[in-house]
Tab-separated table of C-alpha atoms in Angstrom:
chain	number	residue	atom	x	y	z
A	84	UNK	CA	-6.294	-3.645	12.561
A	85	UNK	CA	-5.081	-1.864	9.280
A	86	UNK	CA	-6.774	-0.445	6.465
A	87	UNK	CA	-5.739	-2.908	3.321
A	88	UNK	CA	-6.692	-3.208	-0.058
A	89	UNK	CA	-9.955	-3.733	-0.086
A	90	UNK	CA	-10.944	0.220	1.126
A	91	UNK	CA	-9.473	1.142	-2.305
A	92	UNK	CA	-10.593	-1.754	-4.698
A	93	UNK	CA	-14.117	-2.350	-3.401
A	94	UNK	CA	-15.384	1.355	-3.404
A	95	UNK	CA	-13.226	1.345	-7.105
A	96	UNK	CA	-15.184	-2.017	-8.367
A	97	UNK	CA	-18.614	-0.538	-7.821
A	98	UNK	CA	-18.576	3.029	-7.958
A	99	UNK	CA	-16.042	3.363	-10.950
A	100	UNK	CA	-16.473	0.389	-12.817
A	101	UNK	CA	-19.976	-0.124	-12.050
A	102	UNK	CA	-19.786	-4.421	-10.513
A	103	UNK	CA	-22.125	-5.515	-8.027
A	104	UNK	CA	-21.052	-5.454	-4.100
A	105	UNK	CA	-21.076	-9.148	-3.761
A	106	UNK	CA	-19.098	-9.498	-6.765
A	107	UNK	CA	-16.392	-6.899	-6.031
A	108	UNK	CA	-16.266	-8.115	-2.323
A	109	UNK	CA	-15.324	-11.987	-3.928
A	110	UNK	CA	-12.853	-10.277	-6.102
A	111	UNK	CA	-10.717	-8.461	-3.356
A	112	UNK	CA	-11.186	-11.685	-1.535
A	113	UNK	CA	-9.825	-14.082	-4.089
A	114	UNK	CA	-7.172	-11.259	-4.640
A	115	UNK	CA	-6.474	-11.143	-0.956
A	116	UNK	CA	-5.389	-14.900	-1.084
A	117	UNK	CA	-2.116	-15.140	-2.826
A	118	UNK	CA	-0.912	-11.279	-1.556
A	119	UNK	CA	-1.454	-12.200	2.276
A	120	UNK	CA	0.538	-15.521	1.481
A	121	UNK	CA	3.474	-14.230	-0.128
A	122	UNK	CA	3.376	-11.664	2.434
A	123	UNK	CA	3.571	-14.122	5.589
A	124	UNK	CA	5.873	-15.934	4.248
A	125	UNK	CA	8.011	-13.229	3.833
A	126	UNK	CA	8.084	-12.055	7.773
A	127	UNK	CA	8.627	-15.826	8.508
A	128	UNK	CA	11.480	-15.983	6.919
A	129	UNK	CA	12.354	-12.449	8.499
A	130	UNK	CA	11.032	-13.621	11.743
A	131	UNK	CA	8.832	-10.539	12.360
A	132	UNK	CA	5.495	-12.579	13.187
A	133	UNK	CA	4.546	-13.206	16.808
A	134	UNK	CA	2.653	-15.986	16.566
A	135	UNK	CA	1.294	-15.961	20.294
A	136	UNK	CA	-0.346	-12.893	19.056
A	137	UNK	CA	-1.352	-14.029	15.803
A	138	UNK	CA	-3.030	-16.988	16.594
A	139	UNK	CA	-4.942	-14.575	18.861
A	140	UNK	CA	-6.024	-12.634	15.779
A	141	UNK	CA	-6.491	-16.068	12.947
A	142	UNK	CA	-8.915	-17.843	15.272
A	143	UNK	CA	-11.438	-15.293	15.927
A	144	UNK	CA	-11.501	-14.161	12.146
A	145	UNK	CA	-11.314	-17.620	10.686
A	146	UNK	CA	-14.658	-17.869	12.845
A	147	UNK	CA	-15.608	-14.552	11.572
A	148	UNK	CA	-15.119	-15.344	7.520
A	149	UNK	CA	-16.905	-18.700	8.428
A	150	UNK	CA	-20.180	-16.712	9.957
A	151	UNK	CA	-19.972	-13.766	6.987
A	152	UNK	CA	-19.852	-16.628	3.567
A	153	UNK	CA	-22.807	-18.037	4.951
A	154	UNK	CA	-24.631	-14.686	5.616
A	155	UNK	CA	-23.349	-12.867	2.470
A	156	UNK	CA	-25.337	-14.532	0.380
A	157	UNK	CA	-29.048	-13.832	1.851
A	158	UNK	CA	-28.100	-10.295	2.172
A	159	UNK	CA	-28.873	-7.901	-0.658
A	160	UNK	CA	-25.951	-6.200	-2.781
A	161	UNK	CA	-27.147	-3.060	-1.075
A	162	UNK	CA	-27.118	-4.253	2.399
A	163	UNK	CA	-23.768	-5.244	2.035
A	164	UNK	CA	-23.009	-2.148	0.574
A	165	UNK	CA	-24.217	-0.318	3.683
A	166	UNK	CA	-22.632	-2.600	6.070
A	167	UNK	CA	-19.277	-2.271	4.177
A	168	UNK	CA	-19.350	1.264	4.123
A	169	UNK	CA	-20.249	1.442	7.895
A	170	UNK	CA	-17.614	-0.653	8.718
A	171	UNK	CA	-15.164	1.688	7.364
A	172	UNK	CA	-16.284	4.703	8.975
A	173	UNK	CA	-16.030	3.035	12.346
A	174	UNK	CA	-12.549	1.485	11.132
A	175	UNK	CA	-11.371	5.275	10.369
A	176	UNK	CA	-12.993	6.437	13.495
A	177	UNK	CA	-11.108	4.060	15.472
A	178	UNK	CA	-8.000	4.236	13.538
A	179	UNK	CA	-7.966	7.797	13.690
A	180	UNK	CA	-8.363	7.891	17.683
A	181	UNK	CA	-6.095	5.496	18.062
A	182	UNK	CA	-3.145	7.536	15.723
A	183	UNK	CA	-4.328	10.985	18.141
A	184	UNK	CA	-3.504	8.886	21.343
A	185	UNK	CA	-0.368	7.650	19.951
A	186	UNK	CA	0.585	10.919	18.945
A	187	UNK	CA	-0.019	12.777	22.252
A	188	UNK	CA	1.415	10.528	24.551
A	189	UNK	CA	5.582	11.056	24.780
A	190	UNK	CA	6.665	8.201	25.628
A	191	UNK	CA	6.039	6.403	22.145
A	192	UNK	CA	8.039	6.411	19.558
A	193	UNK	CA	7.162	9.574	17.274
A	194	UNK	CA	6.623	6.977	14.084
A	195	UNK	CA	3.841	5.369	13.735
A	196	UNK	CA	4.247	1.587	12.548
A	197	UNK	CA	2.641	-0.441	9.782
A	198	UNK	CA	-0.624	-1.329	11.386
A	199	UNK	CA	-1.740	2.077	10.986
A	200	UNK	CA	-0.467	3.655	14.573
A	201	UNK	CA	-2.164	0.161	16.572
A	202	UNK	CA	1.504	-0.704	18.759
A	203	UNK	CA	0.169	-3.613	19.302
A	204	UNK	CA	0.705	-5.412	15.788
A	205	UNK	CA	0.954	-9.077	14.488
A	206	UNK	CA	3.814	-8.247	12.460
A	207	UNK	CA	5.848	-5.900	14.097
A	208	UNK	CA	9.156	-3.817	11.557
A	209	UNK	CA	12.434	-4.091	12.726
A	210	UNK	CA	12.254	-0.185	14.809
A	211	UNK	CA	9.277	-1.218	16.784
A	212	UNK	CA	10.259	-4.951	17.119
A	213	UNK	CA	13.544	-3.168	19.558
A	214	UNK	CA	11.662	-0.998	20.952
A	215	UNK	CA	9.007	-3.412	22.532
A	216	UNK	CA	11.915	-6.291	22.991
């Protein structure tokens, strides 16, 4: 799991510009939309998606997004606020072990890929793709 969009434009929507959590939250939502679909169709046509794997990944957060829109909106602006920002420090925590493990052992490649040093990505670039193949 990488770090998108959102960790930037969320925080940037209600501490700099002063909107509500919920409201920000829909925003980088609806904005999420048309990026991640230009963006999968993209590695289609490059063939860089595994879709055993990524079927794997839709499924459970389909069910996820399903269980959060009808939660969001009983919980309070600052409730979700606290929830968001907890979810990003355990993100970074995990992110961050996961890079230090990657980066002591020798026998992975010395680059870390796109999803943020996880080897075990959706969409996997061209160097890893070989490397794993």
């Amino acid at each position: 799991m990488g770090m998108g969009g959102g960790t930037l434009t969320i925080p940037i929507l209600t501490l700099a510009l002063g909107i509500g959590q919920k409201a920000a939250q829909a925003v980088n939502l609806i904005s999420f939309v048309p990026m991640a679909l230009v963006t999968v169709a993209i590695h289609c046509k490059n063939r860089l998606i595994d879709f055993g794997a990524m079927i794997k990944v839709v499924i459970p957060a389909l069910a996820a997004c399903v269980i959060g829109a009808l939660i969001a909106p009983a919980m309070s602006s600052r409730a979700l606020s606290i929830g968001f920002g907890a979810f990003l420090i355990i993100l970074g925590a995990f992110q961050s072990v996961v890079a230090i493990k990657n980066k002591l052992k020798k026998d992975k490649p010395s680059r870390i890929c796109n999803c943020a040093g996880a080897y075990n990505c959706v969409v996997l670039d061209m160097c890893d793709r070989e490397y794993y193949d």
